[in-house]
Structure formats: C-alpha cells, structure tokens
Amino acid sequence: MNISDLSVLLVEPTRTQAQVITGFLEQMGTTLVQVATTGQEALAMVLSEGSDLVISSMHLPDMTGAELLDAIRQDEAAMATPFVLISSETQYRYLEPVRQAGVTGIISKPFHPAKLEQILRIAVETTDPLPNVGELKVLVVDDSLASRRFISMSLDRMGFEEITQAVDAFDAIEKLKTNYFDLIITDYNMPEMHGLELIKFIREESNQSSV
C-alpha cells in the first residue's frame, strides 16, 4: 500500500482547519479523505465503513479525542485502526488517556506538513504485512488492557502470529522464565516497576539478555 491508497477519516469541527489539513493530505497524494465534525459521526463511520487512518482534534462538540479513541478501541473490528491526534493541548489529564489507549501519534499545533507525512508513512507500514515474521515470538508488556489489545492487534495485522501479553513488568519476568521471545515491546509508565527497570533486568539478569 502507498500513501495515495490510504483512506483517511479526518475528525475536525472547524471548517477552516479541516480544509487546511485536507489540503496537506492532498499535497501528499492522499485523496481518499472523509471529514466528520463530531465524535459520534466519526465513530459511526469507522464502525460501518472502516478507515486506514483516523486523524482527530482533541476537543470535539460531543466528546474528546481521547473518548473517541477509547470507543474505537472497544470495537474488535476497528480497534487496530491507526489514530493520530492533532492538538495544542498540553495537559496531562487530556493526553495520558490518549497515550494509554494506544495512539499512533500526537501532533502539536502548529505543525509542519512533514510531521503529518511521517505519520502517514507509519500508517502505511502498519497496514502492510511484514515478510517472515509469522514465527517470531513477541511479548507485549503494558498495564493498560486497551494498549495491550491495540498493540497486539496491530502486530497481528503486520503478520505476527505468536503474541503473548503481560499485565506488568513482574508478569513479564515470570513469562521470561518459561518462554523465549524474539521481540519485547514494553510500556514505560507501569506501577511498581517501570519499563526501563524491566529492560535493565532483561539485559542484566535474565537468560535472554540479547533479545
């Protein structure tokens, strides 16, 4: 798949801003763009028609971008849809739920078109299956169920077949004792033992230090 093949749903209540972003997308060759002005409208479109990528503002008339993302992640068919937030919001209480729900990227306003193009390329890469990854064993470590499900579904779409989930770093350590993994993907912010401490344990104390 190429950038020009992506179907994009833009969720933006402001007409002028929607025109600006749509213009950027068209310059990059993305012409399959639909626009929704509310979260409910966007959710209905994603669930009924599907999209290769959702780009949304944070503050919508009926919900936040975080709430829209969470609703998409609750649907089994749509949960792996790449989701990008475009916002000038900096408050932790708004951004952390988006990160925990498995956002593909957060673009701060004002932004350069090159940043948007980078996100489009990520969306293309997560849509295309990767060669020769079916037999690789992957461990996904995250205390957020929504994040684990999103990451696992994304990996599945990329061709990975053997995916194990761990609910925190201690669970991951237990699974490392009885399983061998080719790849470990871990969250950083986890209770009691964060991701960096888990990596340190794997590198220094486990029997899979080179994973």
C-alpha positions as CSV (number, residue, x, y, z in Angstrom):
1,M,0.0,0.0,0.0
2,N,1.1,3.6,-0.7
3,I,0.2,6.9,0.9
4,S,-2.1,7.6,-2.1
5,D,-4.1,4.4,-1.3
6,L,-4.9,5.3,2.3
7,S,-8.5,6.0,3.3
8,V,-8.4,8.8,5.9
9,L,-11.1,9.9,8.3
10,L,-10.5,13.5,9.5
11,V,-12.4,14.5,12.6
12,E,-12.4,18.2,12.8
13,P,-15.3,20.5,13.8
14,T,-13.7,23.7,12.5
15,R,-14.2,24.1,8.7
16,T,-11.1,26.2,8.1
17,Q,-8.8,23.8,10.0
18,A,-10.4,20.8,8.2
19,Q,-9.7,22.5,4.8
20,V,-6.0,23.1,5.8
21,I,-5.4,19.5,6.9
22,T,-7.2,18.1,3.9
23,G,-5.0,20.3,1.7
24,F,-1.9,19.0,3.3
25,L,-3.1,15.4,2.8
26,E,-3.9,16.1,-0.9
27,Q,-0.4,17.5,-1.4
28,M,1.0,14.2,-0.2
29,G,-1.2,12.2,-2.6
30,T,-3.9,11.2,-0.2
31,T,-7.3,11.9,-1.8
32,L,-9.5,9.4,-0.1
33,V,-10.4,11.7,2.8
34,Q,-13.7,11.9,4.6
35,V,-14.5,14.6,7.2
36,A,-16.6,14.2,10.3
37,T,-17.4,17.1,12.6
38,T,-18.4,15.2,15.8
39,G,-17.2,12.2,17.6
40,Q,-20.4,10.2,17.2
41,E,-20.4,10.8,13.4
42,A,-16.8,9.7,13.2
43,L,-17.4,6.6,15.3
44,A,-20.3,5.6,13.1
45,M,-18.2,6.0,10.0
46,V,-15.3,4.0,11.4
47,L,-17.5,1.1,12.6
48,S,-19.6,0.9,9.4
49,E,-17.1,1.8,6.7
50,G,-13.6,1.4,8.2
51,S,-10.6,3.6,7.7
52,D,-6.9,3.1,7.3
53,L,-6.2,6.1,9.5
54,V,-8.2,8.4,11.8
55,I,-6.9,11.9,12.4
56,S,-8.7,13.8,15.1
57,S,-8.7,17.0,17.1
58,M,-8.8,16.7,20.9
59,H,-11.9,18.8,21.6
60,L,-15.0,17.8,19.6
61,P,-18.6,19.1,20.2
62,D,-19.8,15.9,21.9
63,M,-16.7,14.2,23.3
64,T,-12.9,14.5,23.4
65,G,-10.5,12.8,21.0
66,A,-9.5,10.5,23.9
67,E,-13.0,9.3,24.3
68,L,-13.4,8.8,20.5
69,L,-10.2,6.7,20.5
70,D,-11.3,4.7,23.5
71,A,-14.6,3.9,21.8
72,I,-12.8,2.8,18.6
73,R,-10.5,0.6,20.7
74,Q,-13.6,-1.2,22.2
75,D,-14.7,-2.5,18.8
76,E,-12.9,-5.7,17.8
77,A,-13.0,-5.0,14.1
78,A,-11.9,-1.4,14.3
79,M,-9.6,-1.4,17.4
80,A,-6.3,-1.7,15.4
81,T,-7.1,1.4,13.3
82,P,-4.2,3.8,13.5
83,F,-5.3,7.0,15.3
84,V,-3.5,10.4,15.2
85,L,-4.3,13.3,17.5
86,I,-3.7,16.9,16.3
87,S,-3.9,19.3,19.2
88,S,-2.4,22.2,21.1
89,E,-3.4,20.5,24.3
90,T,-0.6,20.0,26.8
91,Q,-2.4,19.0,30.0
92,Y,-1.6,15.5,31.3
93,R,-5.2,14.7,32.2
94,Y,-6.1,15.0,28.5
95,L,-3.1,13.5,26.9
96,E,-2.4,10.5,29.1
97,P,-5.7,8.7,28.4
98,V,-4.9,9.0,24.6
99,R,-1.4,7.5,25.2
100,Q,-2.9,4.7,27.3
101,A,-5.4,3.8,24.6
102,G,-2.7,3.3,22.0
103,V,-2.5,6.5,20.0
104,T,-0.3,6.2,16.9
105,G,1.0,9.7,17.2
106,I,0.3,13.1,18.7
107,I,1.0,16.2,16.5
108,S,1.2,19.5,18.3
109,K,-0.3,22.6,16.7
110,P,1.1,24.4,14.8
111,F,2.7,21.6,12.9
112,H,4.8,21.2,9.7
113,P,3.4,19.1,6.9
114,A,6.4,16.8,7.1
115,K,5.2,15.6,10.5
116,L,1.9,14.6,9.0
117,E,3.7,12.8,6.2
118,Q,5.7,10.9,8.7
119,I,2.5,9.7,10.4
120,L,1.0,8.7,7.0
121,R,4.1,6.5,6.3
122,I,3.7,4.8,9.7
123,A,0.0,4.1,8.9
124,V,1.1,2.5,5.6
125,E,3.7,0.4,7.4
126,T,1.2,-0.9,10.0
127,T,-1.2,-1.8,7.2
128,D,1.2,-3.8,5.1
129,P,2.1,-7.3,6.3
130,L,5.8,-7.7,7.0
131,P,7.6,-10.7,5.5
132,N,8.8,-13.7,7.5
133,V,7.5,-12.6,10.9
134,G,4.9,-15.2,11.4
135,E,7.1,-17.5,13.6
136,L,8.6,-14.7,15.7
137,K,7.5,-14.8,19.3
138,V,6.6,-11.4,20.7
139,L,5.9,-10.3,24.3
140,V,3.8,-7.2,24.8
141,V,4.1,-5.6,28.3
142,D,1.6,-2.9,29.4
143,D,-0.6,-2.4,32.4
144,S,-3.3,-0.9,30.2
145,L,-5.6,-3.6,28.7
146,A,-6.6,-1.2,25.9
147,S,-3.0,-0.6,25.0
148,R,-2.1,-4.3,25.0
149,R,-5.1,-5.1,22.8
150,F,-4.2,-2.3,20.4
151,I,-0.6,-3.3,20.1
152,S,-1.4,-7.0,19.7
153,M,-4.0,-6.3,17.0
154,S,-1.5,-4.0,15.2
155,L,1.1,-6.7,15.3
156,D,-1.4,-9.3,14.1
157,R,-2.2,-7.1,11.1
158,M,1.5,-6.9,10.3
159,G,1.8,-10.7,10.2
160,F,3.0,-11.6,13.7
161,E,1.2,-14.7,14.9
162,E,2.8,-15.7,18.3
163,I,2.0,-12.8,20.6
164,T,2.0,-13.1,24.4
165,Q,0.7,-10.4,26.7
166,A,2.0,-9.4,30.2
167,V,0.0,-7.2,32.5
168,D,3.0,-5.6,34.2
169,A,6.8,-6.0,34.5
170,F,6.6,-8.7,37.1
171,D,4.2,-10.7,34.9
172,A,6.7,-10.3,32.1
173,I,9.6,-11.6,34.2
174,E,7.6,-14.7,35.1
175,K,6.8,-15.3,31.4
176,L,10.5,-14.8,30.5
177,K,11.4,-17.7,32.9
178,T,9.4,-20.2,30.8
179,N,9.3,-18.7,27.3
180,Y,11.8,-17.5,24.7
181,F,10.9,-14.3,22.9
182,D,12.4,-12.7,19.7
183,L,10.9,-9.3,20.5
184,I,9.7,-7.5,23.6
185,I,7.5,-4.3,23.4
186,T,7.0,-2.6,26.8
187,D,5.3,0.4,28.2
188,Y,7.4,2.8,30.2
189,N,5.0,4.0,32.9
190,M,3.8,1.0,34.9
191,P,3.2,0.6,38.6
192,E,5.9,-0.6,41.0
193,M,8.4,-1.4,38.2
194,H,8.6,0.7,35.1
195,G,9.7,-0.2,31.6
196,L,13.3,1.0,32.0
197,E,13.8,-1.2,35.1
198,L,12.3,-4.2,33.2
199,I,14.8,-3.6,30.3
200,K,17.6,-3.4,32.9
201,F,16.5,-6.7,34.4
202,I,16.3,-8.4,31.0
203,R,19.7,-7.2,29.9
204,E,21.5,-8.0,33.2
205,E,19.6,-10.8,35.0
206,S,17.6,-12.8,32.5
207,N,18.7,-15.6,30.2
208,Q,17.5,-13.5,27.2
209,S,19.8,-10.5,27.5
210,S,20.3,-10.2,23.8
211,V,16.6,-10.1,22.9
